[in-house]
Short mmCIF file of C-alpha atoms and ligand atoms in Angstrom, two decimals:
data_model
loop_
_atom_site.label_atom_id
_atom_site.label_comp_id
_atom_site.label_asym_id
_atom_site.label_seq_id
_atom_site.Cartn_x
_atom_site.Cartn_y
_atom_site.Cartn_z
CA MET A 129 42.39 -386.71 -122.02
CA PRO A 130 40.92 -384.68 -119.14
CA SER A 131 41.69 -381.02 -119.53
CA LYS A 132 44.01 -379.42 -117.06
CA PRO A 133 42.08 -377.72 -114.25
CA LEU A 134 41.77 -374.01 -114.87
CA LYS A 135 44.11 -371.87 -112.84
CA ASN A 136 42.25 -369.24 -110.79
CA PRO A 137 38.80 -369.72 -112.32
CA CYS A 138 36.47 -366.72 -112.31
CA ASN A 139 34.12 -366.77 -109.32
CA LEU A 140 31.18 -365.83 -111.51
CA CYS A 141 31.38 -367.77 -114.77
CA GLN A 142 33.78 -370.45 -113.50
CA SER A 143 34.95 -371.00 -117.04
CA VAL A 144 37.62 -368.37 -117.64
CA ARG A 145 40.79 -367.50 -115.80
CA ALA A 146 40.39 -364.62 -113.35
CA ILE A 147 42.43 -361.47 -113.98
CA LEU A 148 41.41 -359.30 -111.06
CA LYS A 149 40.91 -359.64 -107.35
CA ARG A 150 38.24 -357.14 -106.33
CA PRO A 151 39.34 -354.84 -103.52
CA LYS A 152 35.81 -354.57 -102.12
CA THR A 153 34.97 -358.23 -101.86
CA GLY A 154 38.08 -360.26 -102.55
CA GLN A 155 36.13 -361.90 -105.36
CA GLN A 156 38.24 -363.01 -108.34
CA LEU A 157 36.87 -362.24 -111.77
CA CYS A 158 37.68 -362.82 -115.43
CA LYS A 159 37.93 -359.83 -117.74
CA GLU A 160 34.40 -359.99 -119.16
CA CYS A 161 32.76 -360.60 -115.79
CA PHE A 162 34.78 -357.72 -114.32
CA PHE A 163 33.61 -355.35 -117.06
CA HIS A 164 30.04 -356.46 -116.51
CA VAL A 165 30.15 -356.12 -112.71
CA PHE A 166 31.97 -352.78 -112.83
CA GLU A 167 29.53 -351.23 -115.29
CA THR A 168 26.46 -352.71 -113.59
CA GLU A 169 27.44 -351.38 -110.18
CA ILE A 170 27.76 -347.87 -111.60
CA HIS A 171 24.41 -348.28 -113.32
CA ASN A 172 22.90 -349.35 -110.00
CA THR A 173 24.43 -346.34 -108.24
CA ILE A 174 22.90 -344.05 -110.86
CA VAL A 175 19.48 -345.70 -110.65
CA ASP A 176 19.34 -346.16 -106.87
CA ASN A 177 20.28 -342.54 -106.23
CA LYS A 178 18.09 -341.24 -109.07
CA LEU A 179 20.99 -339.16 -110.33
CA PHE A 180 19.44 -338.36 -113.70
CA LYS A 181 16.15 -338.11 -115.42
CA ARG A 182 15.40 -338.67 -119.06
CA GLY A 183 16.26 -335.68 -121.20
CA ASP A 184 18.84 -334.29 -118.77
CA ARG A 185 21.75 -332.45 -120.25
CA VAL A 186 24.78 -333.72 -118.37
CA ALA A 187 28.30 -332.32 -118.46
CA ILE A 188 31.14 -334.63 -117.56
CA GLY A 189 33.90 -332.71 -115.79
CA ALA A 190 36.82 -333.98 -117.85
CA SER A 191 40.44 -333.53 -116.86
CA GLY A 192 41.95 -336.13 -119.16
CA GLY A 193 42.92 -338.15 -116.09
CA LYS A 194 41.97 -341.74 -115.40
CA ASP A 195 38.79 -341.13 -113.43
CA SER A 196 37.08 -338.69 -115.74
CA THR A 197 38.20 -340.64 -118.80
CA VAL A 198 36.67 -343.85 -117.48
CA LEU A 199 33.59 -341.90 -116.36
CA ALA A 200 33.06 -340.49 -119.85
CA TYR A 201 33.51 -343.92 -121.41
CA VAL A 202 31.20 -345.71 -118.97
CA LEU A 203 28.48 -343.03 -118.96
CA LYS A 204 28.30 -343.09 -122.71
CA LEU A 205 28.16 -346.87 -122.67
CA LEU A 206 25.43 -346.98 -119.99
CA ASN A 207 23.46 -344.20 -121.65
CA ASP A 208 23.35 -346.32 -124.80
CA ARG A 209 22.87 -349.68 -123.07
CA TYR A 210 20.07 -348.64 -120.71
CA ASP A 211 18.65 -345.81 -122.79
CA TYR A 212 18.90 -343.14 -120.07
CA GLY A 213 18.10 -340.53 -122.69
CA LEU A 214 20.89 -338.21 -121.52
CA ASP A 215 22.55 -335.56 -123.59
CA LEU A 216 26.21 -335.94 -122.64
CA MET A 217 28.90 -333.28 -122.95
CA LEU A 218 32.51 -332.98 -121.89
CA LEU A 219 33.43 -329.89 -119.91
CA SER A 220 37.09 -329.11 -119.29
CA ILE A 221 38.76 -326.33 -117.42
CA ASP A 222 41.94 -324.85 -118.80
CA GLU A 223 43.74 -323.48 -115.76
CA GLY A 224 46.54 -322.25 -117.96
CA ILE A 225 49.37 -324.41 -116.66
CA THR A 226 51.96 -324.85 -119.36
CA GLY A 227 53.32 -328.36 -119.67
CA TYR A 228 50.50 -329.85 -117.67
CA ARG A 229 47.02 -328.78 -118.58
CA ASP A 230 47.82 -328.19 -122.22
CA ASP A 231 48.91 -331.84 -122.47
CA SER A 232 45.94 -333.19 -120.58
CA LEU A 233 43.56 -331.14 -122.74
CA GLU A 234 44.99 -332.93 -125.76
CA THR A 235 43.86 -336.16 -124.11
CA VAL A 236 40.38 -334.74 -123.57
CA LYS A 237 40.23 -333.77 -127.24
CA ARG A 238 41.10 -337.33 -128.21
CA ASN A 239 38.37 -338.56 -125.84
CA ARG A 240 35.92 -336.21 -127.56
CA ASP A 241 36.70 -337.90 -130.87
CA GLN A 242 36.92 -341.44 -129.52
CA TYR A 243 33.62 -341.25 -127.63
CA GLN A 244 31.92 -338.78 -129.98
CA ILE A 245 30.90 -336.42 -127.19
CA PRO A 246 31.02 -332.61 -127.72
CA LEU A 247 33.58 -330.72 -125.65
CA LEU A 248 33.61 -327.25 -124.09
CA ILE A 249 36.84 -325.85 -122.73
CA VAL A 250 36.62 -322.80 -120.44
CA SER A 251 39.81 -321.12 -119.39
CA TYR A 252 40.76 -319.15 -116.29
CA LYS A 253 42.42 -316.61 -118.52
CA GLU A 254 39.18 -315.93 -120.36
CA LEU A 255 36.97 -316.05 -117.26
CA TYR A 256 39.15 -314.25 -114.78
CA GLY A 257 41.88 -312.53 -116.77
CA TRP A 258 44.50 -314.65 -115.01
CA SER A 259 45.94 -318.04 -115.90
CA MET A 260 47.48 -320.18 -113.16
CA ASP A 261 50.87 -319.49 -114.72
CA ASP A 262 50.18 -315.75 -114.29
CA ILE A 263 48.98 -316.26 -110.73
CA VAL A 264 52.02 -318.28 -109.73
CA LYS A 265 54.25 -315.65 -111.27
CA GLU A 266 52.49 -313.09 -109.09
CA ILE A 267 52.07 -314.91 -105.80
CA GLY A 268 54.57 -317.76 -105.90
CA ARG A 269 53.66 -321.35 -105.22
CA LYS A 270 52.44 -321.07 -101.70
CA ASN A 271 48.71 -320.56 -101.93
CA ASN A 272 48.13 -321.16 -105.57
CA CYS A 273 45.98 -324.25 -104.93
CA THR A 274 43.47 -322.07 -103.09
CA PHE A 275 43.04 -319.89 -106.14
CA CYS A 276 42.88 -322.87 -108.41
CA GLY A 277 40.25 -324.64 -106.30
CA VAL A 278 37.97 -321.62 -105.98
CA PHE A 279 38.31 -320.72 -109.62
CA ARG A 280 37.76 -324.27 -110.81
CA ARG A 281 34.50 -324.76 -108.95
CA GLN A 282 33.10 -321.53 -110.29
CA ALA A 283 34.50 -322.15 -113.76
CA LEU A 284 32.81 -325.54 -113.92
CA ASP A 285 29.56 -323.89 -112.98
CA ARG A 286 29.97 -321.17 -115.57
CA GLY A 287 30.84 -323.75 -118.18
CA ALA A 288 27.72 -325.65 -117.22
CA ILE A 289 25.63 -322.50 -117.65
CA MET A 290 27.16 -321.88 -121.07
CA LEU A 291 26.31 -325.45 -122.05
CA ASN A 292 22.86 -325.09 -120.52
CA VAL A 293 23.24 -328.35 -118.63
CA ASP A 294 21.24 -329.52 -115.62
CA HIS A 295 23.95 -331.56 -114.07
CA ILE A 296 27.72 -331.93 -113.78
CA VAL A 297 29.22 -335.32 -113.00
CA THR A 298 32.76 -335.65 -111.71
CA GLY A 299 35.09 -338.63 -111.47
CA HIS A 300 35.64 -338.58 -107.70
CA ASN A 301 36.01 -342.22 -106.68
CA ALA A 302 35.63 -344.06 -103.37
CA ASP A 303 39.32 -343.67 -102.56
CA ASP A 304 39.20 -339.92 -103.25
CA ILE A 305 36.13 -339.51 -101.07
CA ALA A 306 37.66 -341.54 -98.24
CA GLU A 307 40.76 -339.34 -98.43
CA THR A 308 38.66 -336.20 -98.34
CA VAL A 309 36.65 -337.53 -95.40
CA LEU A 310 39.88 -338.27 -93.58
CA MET A 311 41.31 -334.82 -94.27
CA ASN A 312 38.11 -333.08 -93.24
CA ILE A 313 37.97 -335.06 -90.00
CA LEU A 314 41.58 -334.18 -89.28
CA ARG A 315 40.78 -330.54 -89.89
CA GLY A 316 37.52 -330.74 -87.98
CA ASP A 317 35.76 -329.31 -91.00
CA LEU A 318 32.28 -330.72 -90.56
CA PRO A 319 30.41 -328.64 -93.14
CA ARG A 320 32.83 -329.76 -95.77
CA LEU A 321 32.73 -333.31 -94.48
CA GLN A 322 29.03 -333.37 -95.13
CA ARG A 323 29.36 -332.06 -98.66
CA CYS A 324 32.13 -334.42 -99.63
CA THR A 325 30.13 -337.48 -98.68
CA SER A 326 26.94 -336.51 -100.50
CA ILE A 327 26.62 -338.29 -103.79
CA ILE A 328 24.59 -335.41 -105.19
CA THR A 329 24.60 -331.75 -104.17
CA ASN A 330 23.87 -328.33 -105.49
CA ASP A 331 26.80 -326.72 -103.72
CA THR A 332 29.70 -325.62 -105.79
CA SER A 333 31.79 -324.73 -102.81
CA GLU A 334 33.23 -327.28 -100.44
CA ASP A 335 34.58 -324.46 -98.40
CA SER A 336 33.35 -323.83 -94.89
CA SER A 337 33.86 -320.10 -95.23
CA GLY A 338 31.02 -319.55 -97.62
CA ILE A 339 28.52 -321.79 -99.29
CA GLU A 340 27.91 -321.09 -102.91
CA THR A 341 25.00 -322.97 -104.33
CA SER A 342 24.10 -323.44 -107.89
CA LYS A 343 21.15 -324.41 -110.00
CA VAL A 344 23.36 -327.00 -111.56
CA LEU A 345 23.45 -330.30 -109.69
CA ARG A 346 26.71 -332.10 -109.11
CA SER A 347 27.13 -335.77 -108.56
CA LYS A 348 29.74 -338.47 -108.19
CA PRO A 349 28.68 -341.69 -109.91
CA PHE A 350 31.99 -343.28 -108.82
CA LYS A 351 31.30 -342.68 -105.13
CA TYR A 352 31.39 -346.42 -104.47
CA THR A 353 33.87 -347.32 -107.18
CA TYR A 354 37.38 -348.23 -106.13
CA GLU A 355 40.34 -346.59 -107.72
CA LYS A 356 42.01 -349.94 -108.35
CA GLU A 357 39.06 -351.06 -110.42
CA ILE A 358 38.95 -347.79 -112.35
CA VAL A 359 42.62 -348.13 -113.22
CA MET A 360 42.26 -351.83 -114.09
CA TYR A 361 39.21 -351.07 -116.20
CA ALA A 362 41.13 -348.38 -118.07
CA TYR A 363 44.05 -350.78 -118.50
CA PHE A 364 42.02 -353.68 -119.86
CA LYS A 365 39.89 -351.42 -122.06
CA LYS A 366 43.06 -349.65 -123.23
CA LEU A 367 41.52 -346.24 -122.52
CA ASP A 368 43.60 -343.22 -123.29
CA TYR A 369 44.29 -341.08 -120.24
CA PHE A 370 46.84 -338.59 -118.94
CA SER A 371 48.96 -339.04 -115.85
CA THR A 372 51.30 -336.50 -114.44
CA GLU A 373 51.13 -334.54 -111.26
CA CYS A 374 50.14 -330.90 -111.43
CA ILE A 375 53.43 -329.02 -111.48
CA TYR A 376 52.17 -326.47 -108.96
CA SER A 377 50.61 -328.88 -106.55
CA PRO A 378 52.76 -331.47 -104.85
CA ASN A 379 49.77 -331.86 -102.57
CA ALA A 380 51.62 -333.35 -99.67
CA TYR A 381 48.68 -333.57 -97.31
CA ARG A 382 46.42 -335.51 -99.63
CA GLY A 383 49.38 -337.58 -100.73
CA HIS A 384 50.00 -338.68 -97.16
CA ALA A 385 46.34 -339.35 -96.54
CA ARG A 386 46.31 -341.42 -99.70
CA VAL A 387 49.32 -343.55 -98.87
CA PHE A 388 47.99 -343.99 -95.35
CA LEU A 389 44.65 -345.23 -96.69
CA LYS A 390 46.35 -347.67 -99.06
CA ASP A 391 48.37 -349.00 -96.16
CA LEU A 392 45.25 -349.37 -94.03
CA GLU A 393 43.59 -351.21 -96.86
CA GLN A 394 46.36 -353.78 -96.83
CA VAL A 395 45.44 -354.79 -93.31
CA ARG A 396 41.73 -354.12 -93.48
CA ARG A 397 40.11 -354.65 -96.81
CA THR A 398 37.02 -352.61 -96.03
CA SER A 399 38.86 -349.47 -94.86
CA ILE A 400 37.74 -347.30 -97.76
CA VAL A 401 34.03 -347.97 -97.39
CA ASP A 402 34.36 -347.87 -93.61
CA ILE A 403 35.76 -344.36 -93.78
CA ILE A 404 33.11 -343.20 -96.24
CA HIS A 405 30.46 -344.62 -93.90
CA SER A 406 32.14 -342.89 -90.98
CA GLY A 407 31.97 -339.63 -92.86
CA GLU A 408 28.29 -340.16 -93.62
CA ALA A 409 27.51 -341.14 -90.05
CA LEU A 410 29.36 -338.14 -88.66
CA SER A 411 27.68 -335.73 -91.02
CA ALA A 412 24.29 -337.21 -90.24
CA SER A 413 24.87 -336.68 -86.54
CA VAL A 414 26.15 -333.17 -87.17
CA VAL A 415 23.02 -332.33 -89.10
CA ALA A 416 20.84 -333.84 -86.37
CA ASN A 417 22.61 -332.14 -83.48
CA THR A 418 23.26 -328.64 -84.68
CA THR A 419 21.08 -325.74 -85.42
CA THR A 420 23.59 -324.09 -87.68
CA LYS A 421 21.73 -321.54 -89.65
CA LEU A 422 22.59 -321.54 -93.26
CA PRO A 423 24.01 -318.28 -94.49
CA THR A 424 21.50 -316.17 -96.34
CA LEU A 425 22.25 -316.39 -99.98
CA THR A 426 22.61 -313.32 -102.05
CA THR A 427 24.36 -312.58 -105.27
CA CYS A 428 27.87 -311.29 -105.71
CA THR A 429 27.72 -307.55 -106.19
CA ARG A 430 30.43 -307.71 -108.78
CA CYS A 431 29.73 -310.70 -110.96
CA GLY A 432 26.22 -311.75 -110.01
CA TYR A 433 27.24 -315.22 -108.95
CA ILE A 434 25.29 -316.76 -106.06
CA SER A 435 27.19 -316.11 -102.85
CA SER A 436 26.65 -315.77 -99.12
CA ASN A 437 28.73 -312.59 -99.11
CA ALA A 438 28.76 -309.29 -100.96
CA LEU A 439 31.70 -310.54 -102.96
CA CYS A 440 31.90 -314.15 -104.06
CA LYS A 441 35.07 -316.01 -103.25
CA ALA A 442 36.44 -315.83 -106.79
CA CYS A 443 35.89 -312.06 -106.96
CA LEU A 444 37.53 -311.63 -103.57
CA LEU A 445 40.59 -313.53 -104.77
CA LEU A 446 40.61 -311.55 -108.00
CA GLU A 447 40.35 -308.31 -106.07
CA GLY A 448 43.48 -309.31 -104.19
CA LEU A 449 45.31 -310.30 -107.35
CA ASN A 450 44.40 -307.16 -109.20
CA ARG A 451 45.41 -304.94 -106.31
CA GLY A 452 48.61 -306.78 -105.66
CA LEU A 453 47.27 -308.10 -102.34
CA PRO A 454 47.03 -311.76 -103.21
CA GLN A 455 46.56 -312.86 -99.60
CA LEU A 456 43.09 -311.36 -99.74
CA GLY A 457 40.68 -314.24 -99.62
CA VAL A 458 43.34 -316.75 -98.72
CA GLY A 459 43.35 -318.19 -95.25
CA HIS A 460 40.87 -316.86 -92.73
CA SER A 461 38.77 -315.54 -95.50
CA ALA A 462 35.79 -314.59 -93.40
CA LYS A 463 37.88 -312.26 -91.28
CA ILE A 464 39.83 -310.77 -94.15
CA ARG A 465 36.66 -310.44 -96.14
CA ARG A 466 35.02 -308.56 -93.27
CA GLN A 467 37.96 -306.22 -92.96
CA HIS A 468 37.92 -305.65 -96.64
CA GLU A 469 34.22 -304.94 -96.71
CA GLU A 470 34.54 -302.56 -93.77
CA ARG A 471 37.29 -300.70 -95.54
CA GLN A 472 35.15 -300.47 -98.63
CA ARG A 473 32.23 -299.20 -96.60
CA ASP A 474 34.36 -296.64 -94.81
CA SER A 475 35.85 -295.26 -97.95
CA GLY A 476 32.43 -295.38 -99.56
CA THR A 477 33.90 -296.68 -102.76
CA SER A 478 34.10 -299.93 -104.49
CA THR A 479 36.99 -300.00 -106.86
CA PRO A 480 35.75 -301.32 -110.14
CA LEU A 481 37.96 -303.84 -111.77
CA PRO A 482 38.83 -303.91 -115.41
CA THR A 483 36.05 -305.81 -117.06
CA SER A 484 38.42 -308.45 -118.37
CA SER A 485 39.12 -309.39 -114.80
CA SER A 486 35.56 -309.88 -113.70
CA PRO A 487 34.12 -313.29 -114.21
CA VAL A 488 31.44 -313.18 -116.80
CA VAL A 489 28.19 -314.82 -115.95
CA GLY A 490 25.04 -315.77 -117.74
CA GLY A 491 23.28 -313.61 -120.25
CA GLU A 492 24.71 -312.49 -123.50
CA GLU A 493 28.19 -312.00 -122.27
CA SER A 494 28.83 -315.64 -121.60
CA THR A 495 28.26 -316.56 -125.18
CA VAL A 496 30.78 -313.98 -126.27
CA LEU A 497 33.48 -315.69 -124.28
CA ALA A 498 36.15 -317.20 -126.39
CA ALA A 499 35.51 -320.58 -124.86
CA THR A 500 35.77 -323.19 -127.51
CA VAL A 501 33.06 -325.74 -128.07
CA THR A 502 34.33 -328.40 -130.34
CA LEU A 503 32.53 -331.29 -131.86
CA PRO A 504 34.01 -334.71 -132.21
CA SER A 505 35.81 -335.29 -135.45
CA SER A 506 34.74 -338.50 -137.07
CA THR A 507 38.21 -339.91 -137.33
CA SER A 508 39.22 -341.19 -133.97
CA SER A 509 42.87 -340.95 -133.31
CA VAL A 510 44.12 -343.45 -130.82
CA ASP A 511 47.21 -342.39 -129.04
CA THR A 512 48.79 -344.36 -126.27
CA GLY A 513 50.96 -341.60 -124.92
CA ASN A 514 49.27 -341.90 -121.59
CA ALA A 515 49.52 -339.84 -118.53
CA GLN A 516 47.05 -338.88 -115.87
CA THR A 517 46.57 -336.19 -113.36
CA LYS A 518 44.70 -335.30 -110.25
CA ASP A 519 42.72 -332.17 -110.22
CA GLY A 520 39.83 -331.13 -108.06
CA LEU A 521 41.99 -331.16 -104.99
CA ASP A 522 39.83 -328.82 -103.11
CA TYR A 523 41.39 -327.81 -99.89
CA GLU A 524 43.53 -324.96 -98.84
CA ALA A 525 47.24 -325.29 -98.91
CA LYS A 526 47.64 -323.36 -95.72
CA VAL A 527 46.37 -326.17 -93.56
CA VAL A 528 48.74 -328.71 -94.98
CA VAL A 529 51.67 -328.08 -92.75
CA THR A 530 49.84 -327.41 -89.52
CA HIS A 531 47.86 -330.59 -89.65
CA MET A 532 50.44 -332.95 -91.02
CA LYS A 533 51.35 -334.21 -87.59
CA ASP A 534 47.74 -334.81 -86.71
CA LEU A 535 47.54 -337.48 -89.33
CA GLU A 536 49.33 -339.98 -87.16
CA THR A 537 47.99 -338.98 -83.79
CA ARG A 538 44.34 -338.72 -84.71
CA ILE A 539 44.20 -341.80 -86.79
CA GLY A 540 43.13 -343.95 -83.86
CA GLN A 541 39.86 -342.08 -83.70
CA LEU A 542 38.92 -343.28 -87.15
CA GLN A 543 39.05 -346.84 -85.97
CA MET A 544 36.48 -346.30 -83.24
CA PRO A 545 33.92 -349.01 -83.85
CA SER A 546 31.05 -346.68 -83.08
CA LEU A 547 31.86 -344.72 -86.18
CA HIS A 548 31.40 -347.64 -88.47
CA SER A 549 27.98 -348.09 -89.83
CA THR A 550 27.13 -351.62 -90.75
CA MET B 194 74.72 -367.78 -115.14
CA ALA B 195 71.24 -368.59 -116.30
CA THR B 196 69.01 -365.62 -116.91
CA LEU B 197 65.35 -364.88 -117.52
CA ASN B 198 64.08 -362.56 -120.23
CA ILE B 199 61.39 -360.36 -118.77
CA ASN B 200 59.36 -357.53 -120.25
CA LEU B 201 58.63 -354.76 -117.77
CA GLN B 202 55.93 -352.19 -118.51
CA PHE B 203 55.20 -348.94 -116.72
CA SER B 204 52.11 -346.78 -116.94
CA GLY B 205 49.79 -344.42 -115.10
CA GLY B 206 52.74 -342.14 -114.35
CA MET B 207 55.00 -345.00 -113.21
CA GLU B 208 57.08 -344.48 -116.37
CA LEU B 209 58.20 -341.10 -115.01
CA LEU B 210 60.46 -342.99 -112.63
CA PHE B 211 61.94 -344.96 -115.52
CA ASP B 212 63.13 -342.19 -117.75
CA ASN B 213 59.70 -342.13 -119.42
CA GLN B 214 60.16 -345.63 -120.81
CA LYS B 215 56.88 -347.51 -121.01
CA SER B 216 58.44 -350.86 -121.80
CA ILE B 217 61.85 -352.26 -120.92
CA ASN B 218 63.17 -355.72 -121.78
CA VAL B 219 65.52 -356.99 -119.13
CA GLN B 220 67.56 -360.07 -118.40
CA ILE B 221 67.65 -360.97 -114.75
CA PRO B 222 69.34 -363.85 -112.96
CA SER B 223 67.18 -366.96 -112.68
CA THR B 224 68.19 -367.44 -109.06
CA PHE B 225 68.89 -365.15 -106.14
CA SER B 226 70.24 -365.73 -102.71
CA ASP B 227 70.42 -363.61 -99.61
CA LYS B 228 71.42 -364.00 -96.00
CA ALA B 229 68.09 -365.35 -94.82
CA VAL B 230 67.17 -367.58 -97.70
CA GLU B 231 69.37 -369.94 -99.59
CA LYS B 232 69.64 -369.85 -103.32
CA HIS B 233 66.12 -369.83 -104.71
CA ALA B 234 64.32 -369.32 -108.00
CA THR B 235 63.78 -365.63 -108.76
CA ASN B 236 60.50 -364.36 -107.36
CA MET B 237 58.68 -361.02 -107.47
CA ARG B 238 60.43 -359.86 -104.34
CA ASP B 239 63.78 -360.31 -106.12
CA LEU B 240 62.51 -358.73 -109.31
CA ILE B 241 61.24 -355.65 -107.47
CA ALA B 242 64.51 -355.21 -105.57
CA TRP B 243 66.49 -355.75 -108.78
CA THR B 244 64.32 -353.23 -110.67
CA ALA B 245 64.66 -350.61 -107.95
CA GLU B 246 68.39 -351.06 -107.90
CA ASN B 247 69.07 -351.26 -111.61
CA LEU B 248 66.35 -349.25 -113.31
CA VAL B 249 64.91 -346.58 -111.04
CA GLN B 250 66.73 -343.40 -111.94
CA GLU B 251 65.98 -341.43 -108.83
CA ARG B 252 63.76 -341.46 -105.76
CA PRO B 253 63.41 -345.25 -105.34
CA GLU B 254 61.04 -344.56 -102.42
CA LEU B 255 58.40 -343.71 -105.02
CA PHE B 256 58.67 -347.29 -106.29
CA LEU B 257 59.48 -349.31 -103.19
CA GLY B 258 57.19 -349.80 -100.24
CA ASN B 259 57.57 -351.74 -97.04
CA ASP B 260 58.55 -355.37 -96.76
CA GLY B 261 60.23 -355.50 -100.14
CA SER B 262 57.03 -354.83 -102.03
CA VAL B 263 56.12 -351.94 -104.30
CA ARG B 264 54.76 -348.80 -102.75
CA SER B 265 51.08 -348.92 -101.80
CA GLY B 266 48.95 -347.69 -104.65
CA ILE B 267 51.04 -349.28 -107.38
CA LEU B 268 49.15 -352.03 -109.20
CA VAL B 269 51.08 -355.00 -110.50
CA LEU B 270 50.00 -357.40 -113.24
CA VAL B 271 51.73 -360.63 -114.13
CA ASN B 272 50.97 -361.71 -117.68
CA ASP B 273 47.90 -359.49 -117.66
CA ALA B 274 46.53 -360.80 -114.38
CA ASP B 275 46.36 -359.03 -111.02
CA TRP B 276 49.39 -360.23 -109.07
CA GLU B 277 47.16 -360.61 -106.02
CA LEU B 278 45.92 -363.76 -107.75
CA GLU B 279 49.42 -364.99 -108.46
CA GLY B 280 51.00 -365.02 -105.04
CA GLU B 281 52.31 -361.44 -105.09
CA LEU B 282 55.88 -361.34 -103.75
CA GLU B 283 56.22 -365.12 -103.73
CA TYR B 284 55.33 -365.55 -107.39
CA GLU B 285 58.22 -367.27 -109.19
CA VAL B 286 59.14 -365.27 -112.23
CA GLN B 287 59.21 -367.30 -115.48
CA ASP B 288 61.21 -366.72 -118.62
CA GLY B 289 59.14 -364.58 -121.02
CA ASP B 290 56.90 -363.08 -118.31
CA GLU B 291 55.36 -359.69 -118.87
CA ILE B 292 55.15 -357.64 -115.68
CA VAL B 293 53.17 -354.38 -115.61
CA PHE B 294 53.44 -351.68 -112.95
CA ILE B 295 50.68 -349.06 -112.93
CA SER B 296 50.71 -346.09 -110.61
CA THR B 297 47.35 -345.05 -109.20
CA LEU B 298 48.94 -342.28 -107.19
CA HIS B 299 49.15 -339.88 -110.09
CA GLY B 300 45.78 -338.27 -109.70
CA GLY B 301 42.69 -338.57 -111.78
ZN1 ZN C 10 33.91 -364.72 -115.56
ZN1 ZN C 11 31.71 -312.57 -107.90
#
């Protein structure tokens, strides 16, 4: 009896039923072929862009969400499969958000045990003397994302220094990058546009008001990986991740950009890569056509962190918090910073902050921090209480409202054929 | 009236719209009819409308999108396969089907 023809055969092996239609190509794949293609593409991204070299110590920025969970799983797998010779670590930031980060950190701890990768958690409270809960209590919900973004970037860097790593990888995926490109175009923020499209940088700050560079490299191995495939991979591999929205960050602007991109993708399959290419093309032309001088880098007079100003952005924000002037450093930071520095110069004083409120950097002090490095326990607990969350939403809340309307009106510009690289 | 037994699953934050339930067994009518179409076998379009009406506790706009589909960014699997391979809205729901809704909109 001839066997019934296979429904939806896999385009690669032809012998198994397909379970996924790839967003990039429309190709239909069975589970095993999907795993293979997904992992191999990330391997190729790593190799083609020479992201790592043998012996590198690499920290995976881990939020417990889908992207960083899949990243940790896949990097460990590829490190073993292709013998990269990397020393992998998980690095998590505890912003101090009750009911959100404490839950997601539990997920990261399970990942530590499941994947047998050591974990370091650094907290805002320990680094800066303020948790996000404290900050929101002080300043309300309006600009808290600004604080969180600035603090997170520096905290990741400080965590990386404590771990003595060469490199931090983050789970930003193609959809995230396309969203960021879109938002930066709408804001006309070309410096940040350039940074968000680079697969590897040594900037910690994606803020146009001051570039903070670091000895620690940062890269995005998922730059060309679609969110749909990350989620499907996590689903079929039954990976344990966390998924709720940050309680302080409804993130309306990114949310709209995101839904808009998904809608575009329905009518034009290649929208995501098109927009990433647009971002790259625009930044390339910006670099070619401008003679922007890079700010001279110095070190923060308070904490020693690399900064283009006398006070780094985190210290400026802390200064505001500790003086009860939380708007300091929020918004037109360059201007406010200048005013602040002039005032300081005029009065001839620099008010020292309580040491607990100054970020601690390098040297002996950093090892004294109560940050907890924990090693994987050998028993892996598998918990399916999933939830995920988006962190790393690095833009300033203040622009959200003013530019919301632009989303619709400027969208046409993104479709200009000249912006698409082939 | 004939009904279909369907298992609905919600993850990736989708469950937050369903009272935090990750799996719900439902019985839905085996046929639907509306003004435009005569009585027809229940398809995904009907199932999505039925789910929004009967199960979504609040803010159905976080589940429903345009044209009777789910909101963009929600992945749907039919018996563990991407519904894009199964005809999406036109897929005829079968007794015993397992339908999974995964939100990708809840950050990473
Ligand atoms: Zn196959
Ligand atoms: Zn500083």
